[in-house]
Amino acid sequence: MANQCNILVTGGAGYIGSHTVLELLNNNFTVVVIDNLGNAYKDEKAEKPECIIRVEKLANKSVIFEECDITDENSIEKIFEKYKFECIIHFAALKAVGESCQKPLEYYKTNVGGTINLLNVMKKNNVKKLIYSSSATVYGVPEKLPLTEDMKTGNCTNPYGRTKYIVEEILKDLCASDPDWSVISLRYFNPVGAHPSGEIGEDPNGIPNNLMPFIAQVAVGKREMLHVYGNDYDTPDGTGVRDYIHIMDLASGHVKAIIYQKTKNIKGFKAVNLGTGKGFSVLQMIKAFELASSKTIPYKIVERRPGDISSSYADASLANKELNWVSTKNIDDMCKDTWNWQKKYPQGFKSGSIQ
Ligand code: NAD
Ligand code: WQD
């Protein structure tokens, strides 16, 4: 039980959080999840969110769950009074790009204000190890590809992206002010897929903003057709190119980051890309999903979506070199696992458990 220690996971009932909690349990970490259930489903009679109940079943281990809103510093303090943490993984945030343009203050309040609350409480309790959920969005419009961690950040195209950039700047300042802080900012590219069991996966509220859940809902018959946002980009087939990364690879990146931080006694701020290094176009994704699901995905080409960039993919060599991490799953795995989850639970977590 070499890794036994308390990890606090904020936003642990969300998409990336729940898969990471499972990976943590499977690596013998003990986990406390806090979440305000703003984007996670909990049956009113249940004690924990549905995804956490399923994670516990998959791992055959238990997770402590506490309902807590990070915009309220006092409630974070109460959590720190109750448990002793070695490290925090901070997922809790609002993440819808379009909504962030309509409600920028809510995004700054949760993503920036909430993070400052968390950092204040960490500082008070002398817990100075953090794994932060950053995003490839901090690179804004790429100057060149692949994206490396030393490239300029901040030229973001929307308020959501700016919150991620601003928090990275805050974390850099914090690390510069006190050499005891250790912060790893994981810049995720495009997370997709689900746990291979199909028991947990992405459960978007309403109409999905992201490509993969939208394709999956078309395949399962919940939506009529996909709108492909533009086919006049400077890419091989004219549609946008992204670096899709399987959620289980992303989850394992967090465990590797914790082990790296601890065993190498890492200090200061370090940004690390988590992507596969390979780009796929929208049309390639449609084809791969059709193959995995044996369904036809009707689509039509429409106008470009404002704020979209043409191409984005990572140079993932730093994660390999420093964290000893490498992505193991390909596009076919991503589509197969998304489809498995989608067809098993077409209504997401609200469908209830299949015994
Ligand atoms: P998600 O919405 O599924 O998970 C976020 C969780 O945080 C939810 O369970 C939500 O209820 C919770 N939460 C929101 N506001 C909260 C608050 N005030 N207090 C407590 N909990 C709160 O999103 P996700 O896709 O799992 O994203 C997790 C993190 O990764 C976010 O920080 C996001 O910005 C970042 N990220 C996501 C992507 C992506 O494409 N999914 C890409 C890059 C970065
Ligand atoms: C992928 C490609 C679209 C939907 C977003 C955020 C980013 C990060 C990940 C959090 C693009 C095209 C999409 C559709 C389409 N999130 N598309 N029809 O925009 O790369 O990144 O999620 O940090 O910050 O911006 O991901 O999945 O929305 O789009 O044609 O219905 O699919 O134009 O080329 P994106 P996405």
GROMACS .gro file of C-alpha atoms and ligand atoms in nm:
model
  435
    1MET     CA    1   0.000   0.000   0.000
    2ALA     CA    2   0.287   0.236  -0.084
    3ASN     CA    3   0.063   0.509  -0.222
    4GLN     CA    4  -0.183   0.528   0.065
    5CYS     CA    5  -0.257   0.895   0.132
    6ASN     CA    6  -0.548   1.133   0.107
    7ILE     CA    7  -0.600   1.306  -0.223
    8LEU     CA    8  -0.868   1.574  -0.244
    9VAL     CA    9  -1.037   1.577  -0.584
   10THR     CA   10  -1.245   1.888  -0.653
   11GLY     CA   11  -1.509   1.837  -0.923
   12GLY     CA   12  -1.454   1.462  -0.882
   13ALA     CA   13  -1.813   1.383  -0.983
   14GLY     CA   14  -1.756   1.525  -1.332
   15TYR     CA   15  -1.643   1.356  -1.652
   16ILE     CA   16  -1.265   1.371  -1.612
   17GLY     CA   17  -1.282   1.368  -1.231
   18SER     CA   18  -1.478   1.043  -1.204
   19HIS     CA   19  -1.243   0.852  -1.437
   20THR     CA   20  -0.943   0.990  -1.249
   21VAL     CA   21  -1.089   0.890  -0.912
   22LEU     CA   22  -1.122   0.533  -1.042
   23GLU     CA   23  -0.760   0.536  -1.158
   24LEU     CA   24  -0.651   0.672  -0.818
   25LEU     CA   25  -0.838   0.397  -0.631
   26ASN     CA   26  -0.686   0.134  -0.859
   27ASN     CA   27  -0.344   0.272  -0.764
   28ASN     CA   28  -0.421   0.249  -0.390
   29PHE     CA   29  -0.475   0.617  -0.319
   30THR     CA   30  -0.747   0.715  -0.076
   31VAL     CA   31  -0.976   0.982  -0.215
   32VAL     CA   32  -1.208   1.255  -0.091
   33VAL     CA   33  -1.429   1.408  -0.361
   34ILE     CA   34  -1.591   1.750  -0.329
   35ASP     CA   35  -1.843   1.870  -0.586
   36ASN     CA   36  -2.141   2.107  -0.585
   37LEU     CA   37  -2.335   1.875  -0.823
   38GLY     CA   38  -2.374   2.164  -1.066
   39ASN     CA   39  -2.289   1.928  -1.353
   40ALA     CA   40  -2.321   1.586  -1.193
   41TYR     CA   41  -2.625   1.367  -1.127
   42LYS     CA   42  -2.719   1.239  -0.781
   43ASP     CA   43  -3.042   1.054  -0.712
   44GLU     CA   44  -3.222   1.238  -0.431
   45LYS     CA   45  -3.233   0.922  -0.220
   46ALA     CA   46  -2.866   0.838  -0.276
   47GLU     CA   47  -2.577   0.954  -0.059
   48LYS     CA   48  -2.334   0.997  -0.346
   49PRO     CA   49  -2.349   1.099  -0.712
   50GLU     CA   50  -2.431   0.810  -0.946
   51CYS     CA   51  -2.089   0.817  -1.114
   52ILE     CA   52  -1.914   0.784  -0.777
   53ILE     CA   53  -2.135   0.489  -0.682
   54ARG     CA   54  -2.032   0.321  -1.007
   55VAL     CA   55  -1.664   0.406  -0.959
   56GLU     CA   56  -1.682   0.241  -0.616
   57LYS     CA   57  -1.833  -0.072  -0.772
   58LEU     CA   58  -1.571  -0.085  -1.047
   59ALA     CA   59  -1.283  -0.045  -0.800
   60ASN     CA   60  -1.447  -0.236  -0.516
   61LYS     CA   61  -1.330   0.043  -0.287
   62SER     CA   62  -1.503   0.340  -0.133
   63VAL     CA   63  -1.472   0.713  -0.187
   64ILE     CA   64  -1.560   0.987   0.062
   65PHE     CA   65  -1.800   1.234  -0.099
   66GLU     CA   66  -1.879   1.580   0.040
   67GLU     CA   67  -2.110   1.830  -0.128
   68CYS     CA   68  -1.917   2.155  -0.133
   69ASP     CA   69  -1.912   2.465  -0.351
   70ILE     CA   70  -1.564   2.606  -0.414
   71THR     CA   71  -1.704   2.959  -0.446
   72ASP     CA   72  -1.762   2.938  -0.068
   73GLU     CA   73  -1.423   2.947   0.108
   74ASN     CA   74  -1.574   2.852   0.446
   75SER     CA   75  -1.710   2.525   0.317
   76ILE     CA   76  -1.368   2.435   0.171
   77GLU     CA   77  -1.217   2.514   0.514
   78LYS     CA   78  -1.459   2.272   0.680
   79ILE     CA   79  -1.338   1.995   0.448
   80PHE     CA   80  -0.975   2.067   0.543
   81GLU     CA   81  -1.072   2.056   0.912
   82LYS     CA   82  -1.215   1.708   0.861
   83TYR     CA   83  -0.942   1.544   0.650
   84LYS     CA   84  -0.567   1.569   0.607
   85PHE     CA   85  -0.456   1.592   0.244
   86GLU     CA   86  -0.124   1.536   0.079
   87CYS     CA   87  -0.221   1.666  -0.262
   88ILE     CA   88  -0.516   1.829  -0.439
   89ILE     CA   89  -0.637   1.758  -0.792
   90HIS     CA   90  -0.848   2.055  -0.897
   91PHE     CA   91  -1.108   1.981  -1.166
   92ALA     CA   92  -1.404   2.187  -1.040
   93ALA     CA   93  -1.491   2.450  -1.300
   94LEU     CA   94  -1.749   2.562  -1.551
   95LYS     CA   95  -1.642   2.453  -1.899
   96ALA     CA   96  -1.889   2.550  -2.173
   97VAL     CA   97  -1.721   2.790  -2.414
   98GLY     CA   98  -2.046   2.938  -2.556
   99GLU     CA   99  -2.201   2.984  -2.211
  100SER     CA  100  -1.884   3.160  -2.092
  101CYS     CA  101  -1.951   3.434  -2.350
  102GLN     CA  102  -2.308   3.479  -2.212
  103LYS     CA  103  -2.215   3.454  -1.843
  104PRO     CA  104  -1.852   3.566  -1.808
  105LEU     CA  105  -1.889   3.671  -1.443
  106GLU     CA  106  -2.006   3.324  -1.340
  107TYR     CA  107  -1.706   3.175  -1.518
  108TYR     CA  108  -1.459   3.413  -1.351
  109LYS     CA  109  -1.629   3.359  -1.013
  110THR     CA  110  -1.608   2.978  -1.026
  111ASN     CA  111  -1.294   2.915  -1.226
  112VAL     CA  112  -1.078   3.201  -1.097
  113GLY     CA  113  -1.247   3.297  -0.766
  114GLY     CA  114  -1.310   2.933  -0.670
  115THR     CA  115  -0.947   2.846  -0.738
  116ILE     CA  116  -0.824   3.139  -0.526
  117ASN     CA  117  -1.049   3.018  -0.240
  118LEU     CA  118  -0.900   2.671  -0.270
  119LEU     CA  119  -0.543   2.805  -0.277
  120ASN     CA  120  -0.611   3.022   0.031
  121VAL     CA  121  -0.734   2.723   0.228
  122MET     CA  122  -0.445   2.507   0.104
  123LYS     CA  123  -0.198   2.774   0.212
  124LYS     CA  124  -0.358   2.808   0.557
  125ASN     CA  125  -0.332   2.433   0.603
  126ASN     CA  126   0.018   2.410   0.461
  127VAL     CA  127  -0.087   2.179   0.178
  128LYS     CA  128   0.114   2.299  -0.120
  129LYS     CA  129   0.088   2.026  -0.382
  130LEU     CA  130  -0.159   2.084  -0.663
  131ILE     CA  131  -0.245   1.918  -0.993
  132TYR     CA  132  -0.442   2.173  -1.197
  133SER     CA  133  -0.683   2.102  -1.487
  134SER     CA  134  -0.561   2.331  -1.758
  135SER     CA  135  -0.640   2.314  -2.127
  136ALA     CA  136  -0.484   2.342  -2.470
  137THR     CA  137  -0.712   2.645  -2.499
  138VAL     CA  138  -0.447   2.850  -2.311
  139TYR     CA  139  -0.237   2.849  -2.631
  140GLY     CA  140  -0.509   3.046  -2.811
  141VAL     CA  141  -0.450   3.055  -3.186
  142PRO     CA  142  -0.141   2.832  -3.232
  143GLU     CA  143   0.165   3.006  -3.376
  144LYS     CA  144   0.294   2.670  -3.495
  145LEU     CA  145   0.227   2.302  -3.449
  146PRO     CA  146   0.275   2.077  -3.261
  147LEU     CA  147   0.218   2.282  -2.946
  148THR     CA  148   0.500   2.271  -2.692
  149GLU     CA  149   0.473   2.388  -2.332
  150ASP     CA  150   0.720   2.675  -2.383
  151MET     CA  151   0.502   2.843  -2.647
  152LYS     CA  152   0.326   3.169  -2.573
  153THR     CA  153  -0.006   3.141  -2.389
  154GLY     CA  154  -0.292   3.386  -2.337
  155ASN     CA  155  -0.421   3.473  -2.679
  156CYS     CA  156  -0.748   3.298  -2.587
  157THR     CA  157  -1.061   3.328  -2.799
  158ASN     CA  158  -1.327   3.321  -2.522
  159PRO     CA  159  -1.384   3.393  -2.148
  160TYR     CA  160  -1.362   3.022  -2.053
  161GLY     CA  161  -1.017   2.999  -2.209
  162ARG     CA  162  -0.911   3.320  -2.037
  163THR     CA  163  -1.010   3.178  -1.695
  164LYS     CA  164  -0.777   2.883  -1.756
  165TYR     CA  165  -0.497   3.117  -1.867
  166ILE     CA  166  -0.548   3.357  -1.573
  167VAL     CA  167  -0.537   3.072  -1.321
  168GLU     CA  168  -0.208   2.950  -1.472
  169GLU     CA  169  -0.065   3.301  -1.427
  170ILE     CA  170  -0.188   3.309  -1.064
  171LEU     CA  171  -0.026   2.971  -1.001
  172LYS     CA  172   0.305   3.091  -1.151
  173ASP     CA  173   0.299   3.397  -0.922
  174LEU     CA  174   0.216   3.183  -0.622
  175CYS     CA  175   0.504   2.944  -0.692
  176ALA     CA  176   0.740   3.240  -0.740
  177SER     CA  177   0.632   3.383  -0.402
  178ASP     CA  178   0.698   3.066  -0.202
  179PRO     CA  179   0.935   2.787  -0.311
  180ASP     CA  180   0.741   2.523  -0.117
  181TRP     CA  181   0.457   2.516  -0.368
  182SER     CA  182   0.451   2.238  -0.624
  183VAL     CA  183   0.202   2.287  -0.907
  184ILE     CA  184   0.164   2.073  -1.218
  185SER     CA  185  -0.069   2.228  -1.471
  186LEU     CA  186  -0.191   1.957  -1.706
  187ARG     CA  187  -0.294   2.104  -2.039
  188TYR     CA  188  -0.550   1.861  -2.177
  189PHE     CA  189  -0.616   1.846  -2.548
  190ASN     CA  190  -0.958   1.699  -2.646
  191PRO     CA  191  -1.068   1.436  -2.391
  192VAL     CA  192  -1.312   1.177  -2.529
  193GLY     CA  193  -1.418   0.817  -2.466
  194ALA     CA  194  -1.537   0.634  -2.158
  195HIS     CA  195  -1.430   0.358  -1.922
  196PRO     CA  196  -1.420   0.032  -2.125
  197SER     CA  197  -1.691  -0.118  -1.899
  198GLY     CA  198  -1.937   0.144  -2.027
  199GLU     CA  199  -2.041   0.213  -1.665
  200ILE     CA  200  -1.907   0.569  -1.656
  201GLY     CA  201  -1.865   0.823  -1.933
  202GLU     CA  202  -1.939   1.178  -2.042
  203ASP     CA  203  -2.295   1.285  -1.957
  204PRO     CA  204  -2.351   1.629  -2.106
  205ASN     CA  205  -2.642   1.841  -1.994
  206GLY     CA  206  -2.871   1.931  -2.286
  207ILE     CA  207  -2.729   1.975  -2.635
  208PRO     CA  208  -2.361   1.871  -2.638
  209ASN     CA  209  -2.113   2.143  -2.736
  210ASN     CA  210  -1.834   1.901  -2.813
  211LEU     CA  211  -1.796   1.686  -3.121
  212MET     CA  212  -1.770   1.334  -2.979
  213PRO     CA  213  -2.078   1.337  -2.751
  214PHE     CA  214  -2.276   1.499  -3.033
  215ILE     CA  215  -2.176   1.224  -3.280
  216ALA     CA  216  -2.263   0.961  -3.016
  217GLN     CA  217  -2.611   1.111  -2.966
  218VAL     CA  218  -2.671   1.112  -3.342
  219ALA     CA  219  -2.565   0.746  -3.357
  220VAL     CA  220  -2.803   0.647  -3.077
  221GLY     CA  221  -3.092   0.837  -3.241
  222LYS     CA  222  -3.122   1.122  -2.990
  223ARG     CA  223  -3.026   1.384  -3.250
  224GLU     CA  224  -3.106   1.393  -3.618
  225MET     CA  225  -2.776   1.504  -3.769
  226LEU     CA  226  -2.439   1.653  -3.694
  227HIS     CA  227  -2.350   2.003  -3.809
  228VAL     CA  228  -1.990   2.013  -3.926
  229TYR     CA  229  -1.860   2.362  -3.857
  230GLY     CA  230  -1.680   2.454  -4.177
  231ASN     CA  231  -1.495   2.261  -4.447
  232ASP     CA  232  -1.280   2.547  -4.572
  233TYR     CA  233  -1.002   2.530  -4.311
  234ASP     CA  234  -0.642   2.487  -4.418
  235THR     CA  235  -0.643   2.114  -4.331
  236PRO     CA  236  -0.625   1.800  -4.551
  237ASP     CA  237  -1.006   1.769  -4.587
  238GLY     CA  238  -1.100   2.126  -4.489
  239THR     CA  239  -1.255   2.035  -4.149
  240GLY     CA  240  -1.104   2.120  -3.809
  241VAL     CA  241  -0.822   1.903  -3.677
  242ARG     CA  242  -0.785   1.818  -3.307
  243ASP     CA  243  -0.578   1.595  -3.080
  244TYR     CA  244  -0.834   1.359  -2.920
  245ILE     CA  245  -0.716   1.179  -2.608
  246HIS     CA  246  -0.884   0.881  -2.443
  247ILE     CA  247  -1.023   0.962  -2.100
  248MET     CA  248  -0.845   0.661  -1.942
  249ASP     CA  249  -0.510   0.785  -2.075
  250LEU     CA  250  -0.592   1.129  -1.937
  251ALA     CA  251  -0.683   0.977  -1.600
  252SER     CA  252  -0.356   0.783  -1.586
  253GLY     CA  253  -0.169   1.109  -1.662
  254HIS     CA  254  -0.298   1.248  -1.330
  255VAL     CA  255  -0.177   0.947  -1.133
  256LYS     CA  256   0.161   0.971  -1.303
  257ALA     CA  257   0.176   1.342  -1.218
  258ILE     CA  258   0.108   1.275  -0.849
  259ILE     CA  259   0.373   1.004  -0.835
  260TYR     CA  260   0.622   1.228  -1.019
  261GLN     CA  261   0.551   1.523  -0.788
  262LYS     CA  262   0.596   1.308  -0.480
  263THR     CA  263   0.887   1.082  -0.571
  264LYS     CA  264   1.097   1.351  -0.741
  265ASN     CA  265   1.005   1.616  -0.482
  266ILE     CA  266   0.914   1.858  -0.761
  267LYS     CA  267   0.879   2.226  -0.667
  268GLY     CA  268   0.753   2.530  -0.857
  269PHE     CA  269   0.516   2.559  -1.152
  270LYS     CA  270   0.531   2.313  -1.438
  271ALA     CA  271   0.297   2.294  -1.737
  272VAL     CA  272   0.263   1.959  -1.916
  273ASN     CA  273   0.061   1.877  -2.229
  274LEU     CA  274  -0.161   1.568  -2.222
  275GLY     CA  275  -0.242   1.472  -2.580
  276THR     CA  276  -0.151   1.195  -2.822
  277GLY     CA  277   0.045   1.416  -3.061
  278LYS     CA  278  -0.182   1.315  -3.350
  279GLY     CA  279  -0.449   1.526  -3.517
  280PHE     CA  280  -0.778   1.398  -3.661
  281SER     CA  281  -1.030   1.593  -3.867
  282VAL     CA  282  -1.404   1.609  -3.804
  283LEU     CA  283  -1.469   1.391  -4.111
  284GLN     CA  284  -1.213   1.134  -3.992
  285MET     CA  285  -1.388   1.124  -3.653
  286ILE     CA  286  -1.725   1.065  -3.819
  287LYS     CA  287  -1.578   0.777  -4.023
  288ALA     CA  288  -1.411   0.620  -3.718
  289PHE     CA  289  -1.734   0.642  -3.520
  290GLU     CA  290  -1.936   0.488  -3.802
  291LEU     CA  291  -1.693   0.196  -3.807
  292ALA     CA  292  -1.707   0.148  -3.429
  293SER     CA  293  -2.087   0.170  -3.406
  294SER     CA  294  -2.197   0.024  -3.740
  295LYS     CA  295  -2.427   0.328  -3.764
  296THR     CA  296  -2.443   0.597  -4.028
  297ILE     CA  297  -2.388   0.949  -3.898
  298PRO     CA  298  -2.588   1.195  -4.111
  299TYR     CA  299  -2.415   1.533  -4.127
  300LYS     CA  300  -2.422   1.860  -4.311
  301ILE     CA  301  -2.155   2.121  -4.358
  302VAL     CA  302  -2.248   2.456  -4.203
  303GLU     CA  303  -2.069   2.787  -4.129
  304ARG     CA  304  -1.755   2.791  -3.917
  305ARG     CA  305  -1.823   2.820  -3.541
  306PRO     CA  306  -1.698   3.158  -3.413
  307GLY     CA  307  -1.379   3.129  -3.209
  308ASP     CA  308  -1.279   2.790  -3.355
  309ILE     CA  309  -0.923   2.737  -3.466
  310SER     CA  310  -0.817   2.534  -3.767
  311SER     CA  311  -0.585   2.278  -3.609
  312SER     CA  312  -0.448   2.189  -3.269
  313TYR     CA  313  -0.230   1.900  -3.158
  314ALA     CA  314   0.025   1.845  -2.887
  315ASP     CA  315   0.389   1.771  -2.865
  316ALA     CA  316   0.343   1.515  -2.587
  317SER     CA  317   0.711   1.440  -2.535
  318LEU     CA  318   0.747   1.631  -2.207
  319ALA     CA  319   0.479   1.416  -2.039
  320ASN     CA  320   0.668   1.112  -2.160
  321LYS     CA  321   1.006   1.238  -2.044
  322GLU     CA  322   0.904   1.386  -1.708
  323LEU     CA  323   0.593   1.195  -1.600
  324ASN     CA  324   0.686   0.867  -1.768
  325TRP     CA  325   0.343   0.882  -1.932
  326VAL     CA  326   0.239   0.779  -2.279
  327SER     CA  327  -0.102   0.754  -2.443
  328THR     CA  328  -0.199   0.394  -2.515
  329LYS     CA  329  -0.538   0.418  -2.685
  330ASN     CA  330  -0.617   0.509  -3.044
  331ILE     CA  331  -0.913   0.671  -3.221
  332ASP     CA  332  -1.086   0.333  -3.266
  333ASP     CA  333  -1.069   0.267  -2.889
  334MET     CA  334  -1.204   0.618  -2.823
  335CYS     CA  335  -1.503   0.565  -3.054
  336LYS     CA  336  -1.568   0.207  -2.938
  337ASP     CA  337  -1.571   0.304  -2.569
  338THR     CA  338  -1.784   0.615  -2.628
  339TRP     CA  339  -2.035   0.404  -2.821
  340ASN     CA  340  -2.038   0.130  -2.556
  341TRP     CA  341  -2.128   0.386  -2.285
  342GLN     CA  342  -2.377   0.572  -2.508
  343LYS     CA  343  -2.576   0.267  -2.608
  344LYS     CA  344  -2.569   0.114  -2.260
  345TYR     CA  345  -2.692   0.439  -2.099
  346PRO     CA  346  -2.861   0.653  -2.368
  347GLN     CA  347  -2.996   0.886  -2.097
  348GLY     CA  348  -2.661   0.904  -1.916
  349PHE     CA  349  -2.647   0.858  -1.540
  350LYS     CA  350  -3.016   0.936  -1.498
  351SER     CA  351  -3.095   0.598  -1.660
  352GLY     CA  352  -3.010   0.440  -1.321
  353SER     CA  353  -2.794   0.138  -1.257
  354ILE     CA  354  -2.820  -0.180  -1.459
  355GLN     CA  355  -2.768  -0.457  -1.201
  356NAD     P1  356  -1.738   1.846  -1.576
  356NAD     O1  357  -1.836   1.957  -1.584
  356NAD     O2  358  -1.786   1.709  -1.615
  356NAD     O3  359  -1.676   1.837  -1.429
  356NAD     C1  360  -1.660   1.949  -1.348
  356NAD     C2  361  -1.718   1.916  -1.211
  356NAD     O4  362  -1.701   2.031  -1.127
  356NAD     C3  363  -1.869   1.886  -1.217
  356NAD     O5  364  -1.899   1.766  -1.149
  356NAD     C4  365  -1.933   2.006  -1.148
  356NAD     O6  366  -2.052   1.971  -1.078
  356NAD     C5  367  -1.822   2.051  -1.056
  356NAD     N1  368  -1.829   2.193  -1.021
  356NAD     C6  369  -1.857   2.299  -1.102
  356NAD     N2  370  -1.859   2.414  -1.033
  356NAD     C7  371  -1.831   2.381  -0.904
  356NAD     C8  372  -1.821   2.456  -0.783
  356NAD     N3  373  -1.842   2.587  -0.780
  356NAD     N4  374  -1.790   2.390  -0.668
  356NAD     C9  375  -1.772   2.255  -0.669
  356NAD     N5  376  -1.781   2.180  -0.779
  356NAD    C10  377  -1.811   2.241  -0.896
  356NAD     O7  378  -1.612   1.887  -1.663
  356NAD     P2  379  -1.485   1.799  -1.707
  356NAD     O8  380  -1.492   1.782  -1.854
  356NAD     O9  381  -1.471   1.681  -1.619
  356NAD    O10  382  -1.370   1.904  -1.678
  356NAD    C11  383  -1.291   1.899  -1.560
  356NAD    C12  384  -1.184   2.005  -1.567
  356NAD    O11  385  -1.104   1.985  -1.684
  356NAD    C13  386  -1.236   2.148  -1.576
  356NAD    O12  387  -1.153   2.229  -1.497
  356NAD    C14  388  -1.222   2.182  -1.723
  356NAD    O13  389  -1.205   2.320  -1.741
  356NAD    C15  390  -1.096   2.105  -1.758
  356NAD     N6  391  -1.085   2.073  -1.900
  356NAD    C16  392  -1.186   2.001  -1.961
  356NAD    C17  393  -1.176   1.970  -2.096
  356NAD    C18  394  -1.286   1.895  -2.166
  356NAD    O14  395  -1.292   1.902  -2.290
  356NAD     N7  396  -1.373   1.823  -2.098
  356NAD    C19  397  -1.062   2.010  -2.169
  356NAD    C20  398  -0.962   2.081  -2.104
  356NAD    C21  399  -0.975   2.112  -1.969
  357WQD     C1  400  -1.382   1.977  -3.209
  357WQD     C2  401  -1.395   1.999  -3.361
  357WQD     C3  402  -1.534   2.186  -3.418
  357WQD     C4  403  -1.905   2.017  -3.259
  357WQD     C5  404  -1.335   2.257  -2.676
  357WQD     C6  405  -1.295   2.379  -2.597
  357WQD     C7  406  -1.162   2.357  -2.531
  357WQD     C8  407  -1.158   2.227  -2.453
  357WQD     C9  408  -1.208   2.111  -2.533
  357WQD    C10  409  -1.203   2.265  -2.223
  357WQD    C11  410  -1.387   2.145  -3.402
  357WQD    C12  411  -1.597   2.057  -3.466
  357WQD    C13  412  -1.775   2.036  -3.298
  357WQD    C14  413  -2.005   2.002  -3.361
  357WQD    C15  414  -1.833   2.025  -3.527
  357WQD     N1  415  -1.242   2.232  -2.339
  357WQD     N2  416  -1.739   2.040  -3.428
  357WQD     N3  417  -1.964   2.006  -3.492
  357WQD     O1  418  -1.356   2.330  -2.981
  357WQD     O2  419  -1.153   2.179  -2.998
  357WQD     O3  420  -1.238   2.239  -2.778
  357WQD     O4  421  -1.336   2.142  -2.591
  357WQD     O5  422  -1.099   2.312  -2.190
  357WQD     O6  423  -1.139   2.466  -2.451
  357WQD     O7  424  -1.290   2.491  -2.683
  357WQD     O8  425  -1.369   2.083  -2.916
  357WQD     O9  426  -1.529   1.902  -2.951
  357WQD    O10  427  -1.613   2.140  -2.951
  357WQD    O11  428  -1.475   2.061  -3.142
  357WQD    O12  429  -1.803   2.029  -3.645
  357WQD    O13  430  -2.125   1.988  -3.333
  357WQD    O14  431  -1.526   1.953  -3.402
  357WQD    O15  432  -1.553   2.289  -3.510
  357WQD    O16  433  -1.321   2.149  -3.526
  357WQD     P1  434  -1.277   2.218  -2.930
  357WQD     P2  435  -1.505   2.045  -2.984
   0.00000   0.00000   0.00000
